PDB file of C-alpha atoms (C1' of nucleotides) in Angstrom:
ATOM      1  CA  UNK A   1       8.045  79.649 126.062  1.00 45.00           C
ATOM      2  CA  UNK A   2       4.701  79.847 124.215  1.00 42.00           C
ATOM      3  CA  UNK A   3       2.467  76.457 126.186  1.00 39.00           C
ATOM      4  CA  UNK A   4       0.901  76.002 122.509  1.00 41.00           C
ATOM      5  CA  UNK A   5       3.391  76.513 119.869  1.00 47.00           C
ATOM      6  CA  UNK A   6       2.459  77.216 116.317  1.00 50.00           C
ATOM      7  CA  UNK A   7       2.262  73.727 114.621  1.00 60.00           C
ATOM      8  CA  UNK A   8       5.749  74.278 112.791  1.00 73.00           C
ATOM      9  CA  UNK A   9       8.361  72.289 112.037  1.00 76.00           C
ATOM     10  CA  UNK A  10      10.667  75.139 112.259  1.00 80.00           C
ATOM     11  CA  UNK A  11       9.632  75.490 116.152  1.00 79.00           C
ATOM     12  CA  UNK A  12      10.637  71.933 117.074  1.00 82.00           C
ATOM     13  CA  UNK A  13      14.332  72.737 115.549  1.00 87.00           C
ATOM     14  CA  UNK A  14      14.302  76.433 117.344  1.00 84.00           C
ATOM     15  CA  UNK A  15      13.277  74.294 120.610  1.00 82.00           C
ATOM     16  CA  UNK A  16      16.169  72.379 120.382  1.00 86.00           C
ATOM     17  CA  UNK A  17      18.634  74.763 119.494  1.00 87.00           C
ATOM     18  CA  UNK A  18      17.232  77.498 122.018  1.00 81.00           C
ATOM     19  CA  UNK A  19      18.617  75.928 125.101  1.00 82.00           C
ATOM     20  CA  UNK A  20      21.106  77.527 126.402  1.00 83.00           C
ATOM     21  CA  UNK A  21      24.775  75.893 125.756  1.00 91.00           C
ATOM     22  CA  UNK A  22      23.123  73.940 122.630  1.00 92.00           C
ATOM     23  CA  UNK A  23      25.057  75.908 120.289  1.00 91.00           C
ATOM     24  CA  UNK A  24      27.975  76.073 122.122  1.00 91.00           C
ATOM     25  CA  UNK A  25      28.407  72.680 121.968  1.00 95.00           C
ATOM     26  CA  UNK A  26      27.635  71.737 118.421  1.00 95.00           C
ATOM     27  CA  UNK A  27      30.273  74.099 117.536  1.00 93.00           C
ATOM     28  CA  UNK A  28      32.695  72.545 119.685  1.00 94.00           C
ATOM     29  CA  UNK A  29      31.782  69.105 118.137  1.00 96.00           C
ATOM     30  CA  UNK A  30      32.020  70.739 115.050  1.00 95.00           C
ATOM     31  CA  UNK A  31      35.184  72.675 115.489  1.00 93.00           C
ATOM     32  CA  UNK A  32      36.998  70.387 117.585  1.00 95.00           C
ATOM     33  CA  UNK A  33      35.682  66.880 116.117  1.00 96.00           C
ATOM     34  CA  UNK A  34      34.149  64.234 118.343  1.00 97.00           C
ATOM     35  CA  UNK A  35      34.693  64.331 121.896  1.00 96.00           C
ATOM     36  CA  UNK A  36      34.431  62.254 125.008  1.00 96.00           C
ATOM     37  CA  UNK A  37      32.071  63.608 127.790  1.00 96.00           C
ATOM     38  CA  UNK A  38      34.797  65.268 130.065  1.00 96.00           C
ATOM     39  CA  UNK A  39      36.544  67.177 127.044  1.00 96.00           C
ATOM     40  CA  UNK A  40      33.749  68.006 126.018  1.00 96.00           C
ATOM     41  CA  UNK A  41      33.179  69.649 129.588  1.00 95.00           C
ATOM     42  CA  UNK A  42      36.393  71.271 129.418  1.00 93.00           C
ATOM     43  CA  UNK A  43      35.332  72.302 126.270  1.00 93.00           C
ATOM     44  CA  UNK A  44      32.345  74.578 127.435  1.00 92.00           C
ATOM     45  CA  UNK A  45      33.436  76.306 130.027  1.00 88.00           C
ATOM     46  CA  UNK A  46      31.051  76.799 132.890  1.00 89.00           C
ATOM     47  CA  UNK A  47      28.316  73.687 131.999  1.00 92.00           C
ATOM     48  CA  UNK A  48      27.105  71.828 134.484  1.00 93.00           C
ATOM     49  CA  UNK A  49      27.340  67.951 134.050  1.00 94.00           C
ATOM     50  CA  UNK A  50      24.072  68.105 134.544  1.00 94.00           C
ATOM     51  CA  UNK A  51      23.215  70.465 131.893  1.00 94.00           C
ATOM     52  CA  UNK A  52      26.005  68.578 128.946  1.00 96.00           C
ATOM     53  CA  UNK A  53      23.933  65.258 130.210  1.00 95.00           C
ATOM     54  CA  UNK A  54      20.966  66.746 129.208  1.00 95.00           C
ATOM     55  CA  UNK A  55      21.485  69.035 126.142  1.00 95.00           C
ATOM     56  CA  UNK A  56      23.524  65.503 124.819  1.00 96.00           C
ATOM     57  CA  UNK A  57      20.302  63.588 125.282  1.00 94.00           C
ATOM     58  CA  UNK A  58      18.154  66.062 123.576  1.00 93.00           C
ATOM     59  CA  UNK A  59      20.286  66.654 120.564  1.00 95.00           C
ATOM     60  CA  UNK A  60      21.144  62.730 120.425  1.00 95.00           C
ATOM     61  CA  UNK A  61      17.344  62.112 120.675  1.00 92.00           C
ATOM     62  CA  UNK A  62      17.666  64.734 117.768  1.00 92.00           C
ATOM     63  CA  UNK A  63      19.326  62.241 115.602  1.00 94.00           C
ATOM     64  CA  UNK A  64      21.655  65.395 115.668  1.00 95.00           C
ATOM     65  CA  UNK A  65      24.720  63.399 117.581  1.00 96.00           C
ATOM     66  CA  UNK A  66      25.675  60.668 117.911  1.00 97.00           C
ATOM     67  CA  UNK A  67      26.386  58.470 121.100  1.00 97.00           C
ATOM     68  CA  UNK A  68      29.345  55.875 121.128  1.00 96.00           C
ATOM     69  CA  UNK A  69      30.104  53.896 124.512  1.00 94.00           C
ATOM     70  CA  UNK A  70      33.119  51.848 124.657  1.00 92.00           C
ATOM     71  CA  UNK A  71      32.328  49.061 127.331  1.00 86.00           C
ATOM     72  CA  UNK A  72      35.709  50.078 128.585  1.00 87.00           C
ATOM     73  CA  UNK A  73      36.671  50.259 132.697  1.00 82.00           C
ATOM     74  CA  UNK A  74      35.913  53.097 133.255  1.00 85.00           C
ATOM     75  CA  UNK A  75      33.748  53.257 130.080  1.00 89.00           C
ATOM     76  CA  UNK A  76      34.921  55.473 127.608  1.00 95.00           C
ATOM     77  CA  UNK A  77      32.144  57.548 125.986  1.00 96.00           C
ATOM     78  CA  UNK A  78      32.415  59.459 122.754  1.00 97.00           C
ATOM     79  CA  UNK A  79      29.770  62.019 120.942  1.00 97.00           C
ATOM     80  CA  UNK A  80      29.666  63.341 117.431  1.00 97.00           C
ATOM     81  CA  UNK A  81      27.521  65.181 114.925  1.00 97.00           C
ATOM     82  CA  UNK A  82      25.672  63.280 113.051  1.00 97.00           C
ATOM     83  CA  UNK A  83      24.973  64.912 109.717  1.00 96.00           C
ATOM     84  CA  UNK A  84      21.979  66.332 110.977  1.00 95.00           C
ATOM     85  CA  UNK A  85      24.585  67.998 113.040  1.00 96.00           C
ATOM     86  CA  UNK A  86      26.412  69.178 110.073  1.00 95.00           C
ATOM     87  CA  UNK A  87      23.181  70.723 108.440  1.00 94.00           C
ATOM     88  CA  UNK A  88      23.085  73.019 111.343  1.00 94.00           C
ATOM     89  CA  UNK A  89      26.419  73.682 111.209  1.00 92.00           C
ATOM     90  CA  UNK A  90      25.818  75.208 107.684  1.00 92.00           C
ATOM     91  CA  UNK A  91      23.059  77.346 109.385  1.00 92.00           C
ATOM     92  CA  UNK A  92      25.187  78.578 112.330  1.00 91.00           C
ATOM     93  CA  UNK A  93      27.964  79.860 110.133  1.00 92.00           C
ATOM     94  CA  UNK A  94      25.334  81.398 108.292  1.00 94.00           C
ATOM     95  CA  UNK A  95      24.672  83.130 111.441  1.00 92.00           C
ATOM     96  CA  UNK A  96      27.818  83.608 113.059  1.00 91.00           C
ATOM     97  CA  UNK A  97      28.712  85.680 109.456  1.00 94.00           C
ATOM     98  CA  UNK A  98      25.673  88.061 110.439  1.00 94.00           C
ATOM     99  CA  UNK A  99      26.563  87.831 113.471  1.00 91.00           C
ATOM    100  CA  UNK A 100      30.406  88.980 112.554  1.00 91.00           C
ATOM    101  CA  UNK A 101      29.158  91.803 110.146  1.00 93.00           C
ATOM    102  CA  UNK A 102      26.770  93.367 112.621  1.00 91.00           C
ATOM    103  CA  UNK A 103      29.800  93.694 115.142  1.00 89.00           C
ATOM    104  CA  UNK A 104      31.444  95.650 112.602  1.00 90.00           C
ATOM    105  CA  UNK A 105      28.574  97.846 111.958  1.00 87.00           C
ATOM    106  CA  UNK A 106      28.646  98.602 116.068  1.00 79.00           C
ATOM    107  CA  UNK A 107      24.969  96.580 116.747  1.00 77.00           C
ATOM    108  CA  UNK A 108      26.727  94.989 120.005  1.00 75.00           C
ATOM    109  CA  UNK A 109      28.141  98.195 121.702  1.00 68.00           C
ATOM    110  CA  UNK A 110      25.255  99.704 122.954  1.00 58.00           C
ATOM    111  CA  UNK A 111      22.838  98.558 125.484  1.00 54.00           C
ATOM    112  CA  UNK A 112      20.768  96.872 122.433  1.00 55.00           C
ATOM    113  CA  UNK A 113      19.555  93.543 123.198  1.00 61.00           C
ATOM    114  CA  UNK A 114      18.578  94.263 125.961  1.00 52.00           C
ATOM    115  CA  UNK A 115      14.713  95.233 126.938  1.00 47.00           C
ATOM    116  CA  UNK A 116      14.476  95.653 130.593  1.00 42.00           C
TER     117      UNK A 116
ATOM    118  CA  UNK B   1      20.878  80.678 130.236  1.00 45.00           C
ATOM    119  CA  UNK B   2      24.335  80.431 131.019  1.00 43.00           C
ATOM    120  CA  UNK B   3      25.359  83.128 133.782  1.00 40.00           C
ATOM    121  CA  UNK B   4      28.370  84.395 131.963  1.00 41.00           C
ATOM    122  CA  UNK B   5      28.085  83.539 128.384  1.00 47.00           C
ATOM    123  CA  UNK B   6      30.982  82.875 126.187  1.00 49.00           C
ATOM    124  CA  UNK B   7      31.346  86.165 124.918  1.00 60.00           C
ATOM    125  CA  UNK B   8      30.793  85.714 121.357  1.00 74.00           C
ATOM    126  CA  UNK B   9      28.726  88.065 118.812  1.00 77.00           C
ATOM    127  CA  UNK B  10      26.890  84.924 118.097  1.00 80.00           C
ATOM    128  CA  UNK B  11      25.659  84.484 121.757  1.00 80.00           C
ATOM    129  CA  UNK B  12      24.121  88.001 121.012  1.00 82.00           C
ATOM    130  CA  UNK B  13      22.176  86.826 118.007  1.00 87.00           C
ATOM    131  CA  UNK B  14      21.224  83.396 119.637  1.00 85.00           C
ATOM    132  CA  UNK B  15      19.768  85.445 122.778  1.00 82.00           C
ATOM    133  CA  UNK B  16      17.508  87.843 120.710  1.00 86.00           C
ATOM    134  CA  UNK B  17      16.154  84.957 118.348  1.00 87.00           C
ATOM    135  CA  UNK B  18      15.667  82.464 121.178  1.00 81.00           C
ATOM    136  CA  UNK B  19      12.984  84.109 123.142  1.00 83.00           C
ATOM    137  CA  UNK B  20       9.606  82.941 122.358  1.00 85.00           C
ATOM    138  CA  UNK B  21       7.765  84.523 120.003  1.00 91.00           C
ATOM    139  CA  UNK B  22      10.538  86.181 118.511  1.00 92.00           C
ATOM    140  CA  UNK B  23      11.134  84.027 115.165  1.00 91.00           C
ATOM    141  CA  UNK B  24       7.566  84.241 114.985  1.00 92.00           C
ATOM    142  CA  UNK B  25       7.278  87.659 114.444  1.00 95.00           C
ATOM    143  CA  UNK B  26       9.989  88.207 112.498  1.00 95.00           C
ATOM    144  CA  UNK B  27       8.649  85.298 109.957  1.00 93.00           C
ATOM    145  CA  UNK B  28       5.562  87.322 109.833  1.00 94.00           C
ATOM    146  CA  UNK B  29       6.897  91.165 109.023  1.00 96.00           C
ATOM    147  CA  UNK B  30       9.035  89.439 106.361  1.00 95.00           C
ATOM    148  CA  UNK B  31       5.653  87.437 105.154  1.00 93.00           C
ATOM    149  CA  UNK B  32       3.537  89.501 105.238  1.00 95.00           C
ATOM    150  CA  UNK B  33       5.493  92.774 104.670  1.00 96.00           C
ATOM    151  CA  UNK B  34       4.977  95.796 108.172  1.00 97.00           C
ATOM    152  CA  UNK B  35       1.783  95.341 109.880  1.00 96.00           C
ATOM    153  CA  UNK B  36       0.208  97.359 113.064  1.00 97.00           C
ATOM    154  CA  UNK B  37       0.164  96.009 116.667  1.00 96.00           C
ATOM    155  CA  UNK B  38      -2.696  95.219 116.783  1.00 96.00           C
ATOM    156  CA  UNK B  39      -2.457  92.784 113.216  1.00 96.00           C
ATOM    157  CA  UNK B  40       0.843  91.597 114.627  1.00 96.00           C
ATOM    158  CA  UNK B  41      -1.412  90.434 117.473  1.00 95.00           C
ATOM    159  CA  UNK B  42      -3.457  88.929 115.681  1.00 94.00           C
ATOM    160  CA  UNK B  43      -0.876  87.325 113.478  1.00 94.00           C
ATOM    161  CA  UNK B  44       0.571  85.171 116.074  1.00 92.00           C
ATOM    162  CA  UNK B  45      -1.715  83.472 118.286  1.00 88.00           C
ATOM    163  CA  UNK B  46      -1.384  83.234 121.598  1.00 90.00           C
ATOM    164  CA  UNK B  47       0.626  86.042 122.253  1.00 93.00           C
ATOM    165  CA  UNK B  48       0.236  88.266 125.049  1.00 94.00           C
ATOM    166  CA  UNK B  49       0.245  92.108 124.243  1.00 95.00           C
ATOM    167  CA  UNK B  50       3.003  92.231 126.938  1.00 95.00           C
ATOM    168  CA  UNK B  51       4.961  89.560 125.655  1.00 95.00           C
ATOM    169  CA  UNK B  52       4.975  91.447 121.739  1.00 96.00           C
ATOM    170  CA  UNK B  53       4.953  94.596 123.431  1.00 96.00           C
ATOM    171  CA  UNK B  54       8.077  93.537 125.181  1.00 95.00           C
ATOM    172  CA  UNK B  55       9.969  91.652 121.732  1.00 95.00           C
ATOM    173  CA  UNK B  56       8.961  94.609 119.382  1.00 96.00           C
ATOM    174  CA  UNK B  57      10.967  96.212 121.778  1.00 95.00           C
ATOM    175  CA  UNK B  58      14.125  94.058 121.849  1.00 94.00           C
ATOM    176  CA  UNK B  59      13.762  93.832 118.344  1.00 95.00           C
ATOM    177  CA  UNK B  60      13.670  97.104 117.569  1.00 95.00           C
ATOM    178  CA  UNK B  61      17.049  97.960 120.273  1.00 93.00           C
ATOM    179  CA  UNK B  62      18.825  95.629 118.005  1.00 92.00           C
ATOM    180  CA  UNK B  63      18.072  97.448 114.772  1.00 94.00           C
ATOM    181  CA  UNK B  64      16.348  94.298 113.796  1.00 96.00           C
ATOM    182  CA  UNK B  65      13.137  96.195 112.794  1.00 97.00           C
ATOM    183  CA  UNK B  66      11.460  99.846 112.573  1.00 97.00           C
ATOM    184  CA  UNK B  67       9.123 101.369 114.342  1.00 97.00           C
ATOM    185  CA  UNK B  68       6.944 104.302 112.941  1.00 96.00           C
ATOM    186  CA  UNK B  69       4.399 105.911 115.222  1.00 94.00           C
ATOM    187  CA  UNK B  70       1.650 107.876 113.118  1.00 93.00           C
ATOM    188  CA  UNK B  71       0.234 111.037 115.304  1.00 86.00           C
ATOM    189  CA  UNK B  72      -3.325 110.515 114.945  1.00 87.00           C
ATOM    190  CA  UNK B  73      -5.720 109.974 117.346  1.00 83.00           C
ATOM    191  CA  UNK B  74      -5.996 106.916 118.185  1.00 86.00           C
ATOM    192  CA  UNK B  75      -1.636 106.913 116.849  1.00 89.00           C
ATOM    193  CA  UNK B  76      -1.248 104.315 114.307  1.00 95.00           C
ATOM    194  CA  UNK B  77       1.992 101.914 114.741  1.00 97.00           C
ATOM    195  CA  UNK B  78       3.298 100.031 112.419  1.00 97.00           C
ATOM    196  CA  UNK B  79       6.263  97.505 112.460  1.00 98.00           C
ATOM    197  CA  UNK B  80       8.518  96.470 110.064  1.00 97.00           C
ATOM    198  CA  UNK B  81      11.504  94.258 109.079  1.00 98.00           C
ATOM    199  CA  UNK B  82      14.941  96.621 108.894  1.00 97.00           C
ATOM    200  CA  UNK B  83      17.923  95.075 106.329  1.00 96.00           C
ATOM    201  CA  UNK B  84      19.315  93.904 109.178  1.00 96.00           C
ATOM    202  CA  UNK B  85      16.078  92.090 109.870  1.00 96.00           C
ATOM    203  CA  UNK B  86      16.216  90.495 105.918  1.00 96.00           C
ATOM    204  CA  UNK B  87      19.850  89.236 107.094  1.00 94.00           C
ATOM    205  CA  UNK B  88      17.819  87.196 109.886  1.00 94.00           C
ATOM    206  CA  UNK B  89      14.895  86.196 107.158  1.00 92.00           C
ATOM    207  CA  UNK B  90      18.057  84.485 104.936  1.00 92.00           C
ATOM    208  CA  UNK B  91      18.876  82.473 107.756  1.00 92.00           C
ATOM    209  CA  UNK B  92      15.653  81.477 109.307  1.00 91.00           C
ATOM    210  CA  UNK B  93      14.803  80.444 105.728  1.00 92.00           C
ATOM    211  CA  UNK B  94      17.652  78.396 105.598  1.00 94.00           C
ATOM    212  CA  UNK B  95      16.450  76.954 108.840  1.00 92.00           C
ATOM    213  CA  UNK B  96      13.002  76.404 107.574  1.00 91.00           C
ATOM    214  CA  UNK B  97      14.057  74.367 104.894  1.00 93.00           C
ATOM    215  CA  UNK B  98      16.206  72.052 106.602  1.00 94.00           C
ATOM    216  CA  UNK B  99      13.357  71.507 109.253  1.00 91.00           C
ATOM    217  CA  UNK B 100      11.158  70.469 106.386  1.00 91.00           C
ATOM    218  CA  UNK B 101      13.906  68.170 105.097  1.00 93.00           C
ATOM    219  CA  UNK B 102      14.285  66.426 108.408  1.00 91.00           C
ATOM    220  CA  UNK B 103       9.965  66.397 108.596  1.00 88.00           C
ATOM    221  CA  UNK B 104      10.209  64.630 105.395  1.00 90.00           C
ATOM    222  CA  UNK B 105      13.006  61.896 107.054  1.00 87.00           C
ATOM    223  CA  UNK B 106      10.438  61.172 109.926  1.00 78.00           C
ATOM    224  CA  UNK B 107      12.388  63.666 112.732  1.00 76.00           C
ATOM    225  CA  UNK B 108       9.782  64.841 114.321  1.00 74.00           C
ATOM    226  CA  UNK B 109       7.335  62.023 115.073  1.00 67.00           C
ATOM    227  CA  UNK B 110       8.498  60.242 117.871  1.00 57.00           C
ATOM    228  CA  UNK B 111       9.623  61.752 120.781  1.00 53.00           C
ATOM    229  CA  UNK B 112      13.043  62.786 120.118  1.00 54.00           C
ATOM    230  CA  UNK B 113      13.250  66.530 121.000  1.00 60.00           C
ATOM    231  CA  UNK B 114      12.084  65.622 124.080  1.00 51.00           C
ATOM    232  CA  UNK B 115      14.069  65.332 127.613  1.00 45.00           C
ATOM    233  CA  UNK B 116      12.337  64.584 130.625  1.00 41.00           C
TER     234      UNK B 116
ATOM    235  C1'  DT C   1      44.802  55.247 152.264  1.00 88.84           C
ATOM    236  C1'  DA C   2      43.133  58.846 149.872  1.00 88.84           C
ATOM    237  C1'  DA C   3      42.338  61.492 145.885  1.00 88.84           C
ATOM    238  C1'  DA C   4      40.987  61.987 141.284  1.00 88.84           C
ATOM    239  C1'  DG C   5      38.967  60.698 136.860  1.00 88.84           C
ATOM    240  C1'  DT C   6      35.229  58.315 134.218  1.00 88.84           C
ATOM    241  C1'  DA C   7      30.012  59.238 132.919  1.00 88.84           C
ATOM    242  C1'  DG C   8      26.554  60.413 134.714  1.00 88.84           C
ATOM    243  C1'  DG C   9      21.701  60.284 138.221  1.00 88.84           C
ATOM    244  C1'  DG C  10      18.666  62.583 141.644  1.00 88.84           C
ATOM    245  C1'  DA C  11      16.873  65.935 144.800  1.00 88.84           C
ATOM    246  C1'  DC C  12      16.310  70.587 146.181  1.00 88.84           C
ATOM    247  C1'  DG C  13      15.917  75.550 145.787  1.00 88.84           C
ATOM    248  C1'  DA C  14      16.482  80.083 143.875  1.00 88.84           C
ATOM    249  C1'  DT C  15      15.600  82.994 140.181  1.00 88.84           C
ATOM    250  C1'  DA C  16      14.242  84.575 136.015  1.00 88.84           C
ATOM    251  C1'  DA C  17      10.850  84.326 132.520  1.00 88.84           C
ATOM    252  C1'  DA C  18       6.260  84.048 131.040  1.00 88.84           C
ATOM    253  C1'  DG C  19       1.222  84.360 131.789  1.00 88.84           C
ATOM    254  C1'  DT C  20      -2.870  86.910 133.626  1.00 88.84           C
ATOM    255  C1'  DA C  21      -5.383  90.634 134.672  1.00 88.84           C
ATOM    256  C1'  DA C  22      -6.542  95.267 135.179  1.00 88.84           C
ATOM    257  C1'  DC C  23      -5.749  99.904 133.808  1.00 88.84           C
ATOM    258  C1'  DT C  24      -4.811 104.154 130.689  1.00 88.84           C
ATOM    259  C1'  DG C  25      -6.979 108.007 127.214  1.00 88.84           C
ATOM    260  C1'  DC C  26      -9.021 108.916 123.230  1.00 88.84           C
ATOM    261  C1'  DC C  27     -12.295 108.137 119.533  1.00 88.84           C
ATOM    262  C1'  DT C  28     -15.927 105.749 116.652  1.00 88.84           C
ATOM    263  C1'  DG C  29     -20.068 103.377 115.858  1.00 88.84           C
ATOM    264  C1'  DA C  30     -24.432 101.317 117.452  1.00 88.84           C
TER     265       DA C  30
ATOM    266  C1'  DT D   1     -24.310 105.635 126.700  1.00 88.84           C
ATOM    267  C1'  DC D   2     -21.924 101.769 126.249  1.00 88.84           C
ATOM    268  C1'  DA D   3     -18.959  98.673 124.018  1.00 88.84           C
ATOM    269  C1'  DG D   4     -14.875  98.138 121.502  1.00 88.84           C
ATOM    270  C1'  DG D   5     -10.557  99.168 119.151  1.00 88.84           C
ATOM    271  C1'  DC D   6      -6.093 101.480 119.356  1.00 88.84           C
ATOM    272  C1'  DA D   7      -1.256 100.739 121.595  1.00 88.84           C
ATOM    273  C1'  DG D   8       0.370  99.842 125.108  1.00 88.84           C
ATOM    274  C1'  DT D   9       1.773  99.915 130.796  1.00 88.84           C
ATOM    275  C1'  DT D  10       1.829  98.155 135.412  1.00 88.84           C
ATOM    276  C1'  DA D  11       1.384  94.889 138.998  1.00 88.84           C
ATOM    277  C1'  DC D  12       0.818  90.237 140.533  1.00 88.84           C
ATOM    278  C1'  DT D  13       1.311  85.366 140.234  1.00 88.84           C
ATOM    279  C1'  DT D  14       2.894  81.168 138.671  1.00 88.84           C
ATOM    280  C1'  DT D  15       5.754  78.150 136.211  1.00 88.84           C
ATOM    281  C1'  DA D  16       9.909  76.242 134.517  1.00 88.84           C
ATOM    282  C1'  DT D  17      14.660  76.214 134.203  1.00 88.84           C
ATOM    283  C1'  DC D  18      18.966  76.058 135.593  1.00 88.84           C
ATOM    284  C1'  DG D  19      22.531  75.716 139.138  1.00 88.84           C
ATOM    285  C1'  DT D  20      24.344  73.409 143.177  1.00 88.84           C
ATOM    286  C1'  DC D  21      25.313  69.711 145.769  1.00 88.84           C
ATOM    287  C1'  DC D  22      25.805  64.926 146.705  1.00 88.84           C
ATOM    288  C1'  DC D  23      25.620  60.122 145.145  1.00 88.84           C
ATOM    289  C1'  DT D  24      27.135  55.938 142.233  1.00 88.84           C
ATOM    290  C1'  DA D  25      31.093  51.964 141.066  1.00 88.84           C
ATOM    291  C1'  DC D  26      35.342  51.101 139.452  1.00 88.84           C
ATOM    292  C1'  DT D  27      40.352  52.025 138.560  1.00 88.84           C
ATOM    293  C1'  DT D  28      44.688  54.300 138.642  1.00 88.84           C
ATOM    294  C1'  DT D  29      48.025  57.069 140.775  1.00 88.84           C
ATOM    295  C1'  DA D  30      50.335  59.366 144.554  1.00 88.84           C
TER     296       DA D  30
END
DNA sequence: TAAAGTAGGGACGATAAAGTAACTGCCTGA
DNA sequence: TCAGGCAGTTACTTTATCGTCCCTACTTTA
C-alpha cells in the first residue's frame, strides 16, 4: 500500500473495496438480500468475526451499508446495501462479466497472476 | 487476504487490481497510450522501480498488457495496455465516475473509509 | 448445569507485503 | 573521467495485516 496515495477519489473507493472479503460480502448482501451478522458469517465462509466486524464498519462508515439493531434480547442486528452499495454492485458485475469471459479465453489456467 | 479464497474468476481479477499501484498504472497506459519504464516511473509517483518492476510483471502474466523489448544498447522497453487491458479501462472508468459522484455527495470528507 | 447462539471487543503473534538501498553493464554527454 | 540514464535485480529491513484465541452478558435449550 502506497504511504502517500495519489490524491484521487478513485483510490479512496479502491481502498475500500481492496480488503480482502469486501467483495465477497457485498455480493452476498447483494445476492442474498440483507442479513443478520451470523448469516452473514455463514455466508462467507472462512471470515473471521473479527474481520466481518471490521470490513462492516468500514463499508457502513462508507455510507455503503447500512446498520439496523433491533434492541432485541439477544439483540438482533441486520446489514444492507445502501444504494451506494448498489452502485458497486453495477461495477462488480461489470467485472465479474470480464472476469467470466477471460475464463473462457483460458487467462486463469496457467500460472498467470502470479509474480513470484 | 483470505488463505483459501472462494474460488471464483472474480477473486482472480480482484487480486491483480488490488495491489497497490496497479490501477495506477493501468489508468496511465490507457491515458496516456504505451510509455517506457522509465516514463512509467515517472508517471506514478512514489513508486519504487521494484514495486513497477514487480506489477509490469503480474500484469503482463495476466495478458493484461504487452511488453516489447527494443535491442539497442541501452534496450528500449516499452509497455502497453493489451484488449484485455481496455476490458479493465471500461470498468475502472465506470469506477471513476461513480467515485466522483459520491465526491460530489460529500463521501469522502469525513472520516468514513476509515477503521481504526 | 452446561452448551450454544447473539454481536461483537481486545490482545498477541506470525507472516506476507512493501519500502530501502545497493548493485549490474552499457552508453552518452559534459 | 565522472555523472547520469536505461531497465532492471538482489538482499535486507520494516511495517501492517490478518488470523487466532479468549472475553463479554444474556437467553434458550438440552
Amino acid at each position: 500500500m502506497p504511504k502517500t496515495p495519489p490524491q484521487c477519489p478513485m483510490d479512496s473507493i479502491l481502498r475500500l473495496l481492496m480488503g480482502p472479503w469486501t467483495t465477497y460480502i457485498i455480493w452476498v448482501l447483494s445476492d442474498q438480500g440483507p442479513q443478520r451478522f451470523g448469516a452473514l458469517k455463514r455466508a462467507v465462509p472462512g471470515i473471521s468475526t473479527r474481520m466481518l466486524t471490521e470490513r462492516l464498519r468500514m463499508l457502513q462508515g462508507a455510507g455503503v451499508i447500512w446498520r439496523e439493531q433491533a434492541e432485541t434480547i439477544p439483540p438482533a442486528v441486520t446489514y444492507g446495501l445502501t444504494p451506494r452499495g448498489n452502485d458497486l454492485r453495477s461495477v462488480l458485475d461489470a467485472l465479474g462479466n470480464i472476469a467470466e469471459r477471460w475464463k473462457a479465453e483460458g487467462a486463469f489456467e496457467d500460472n498467470a497472476f502470479r509474480v513470484g
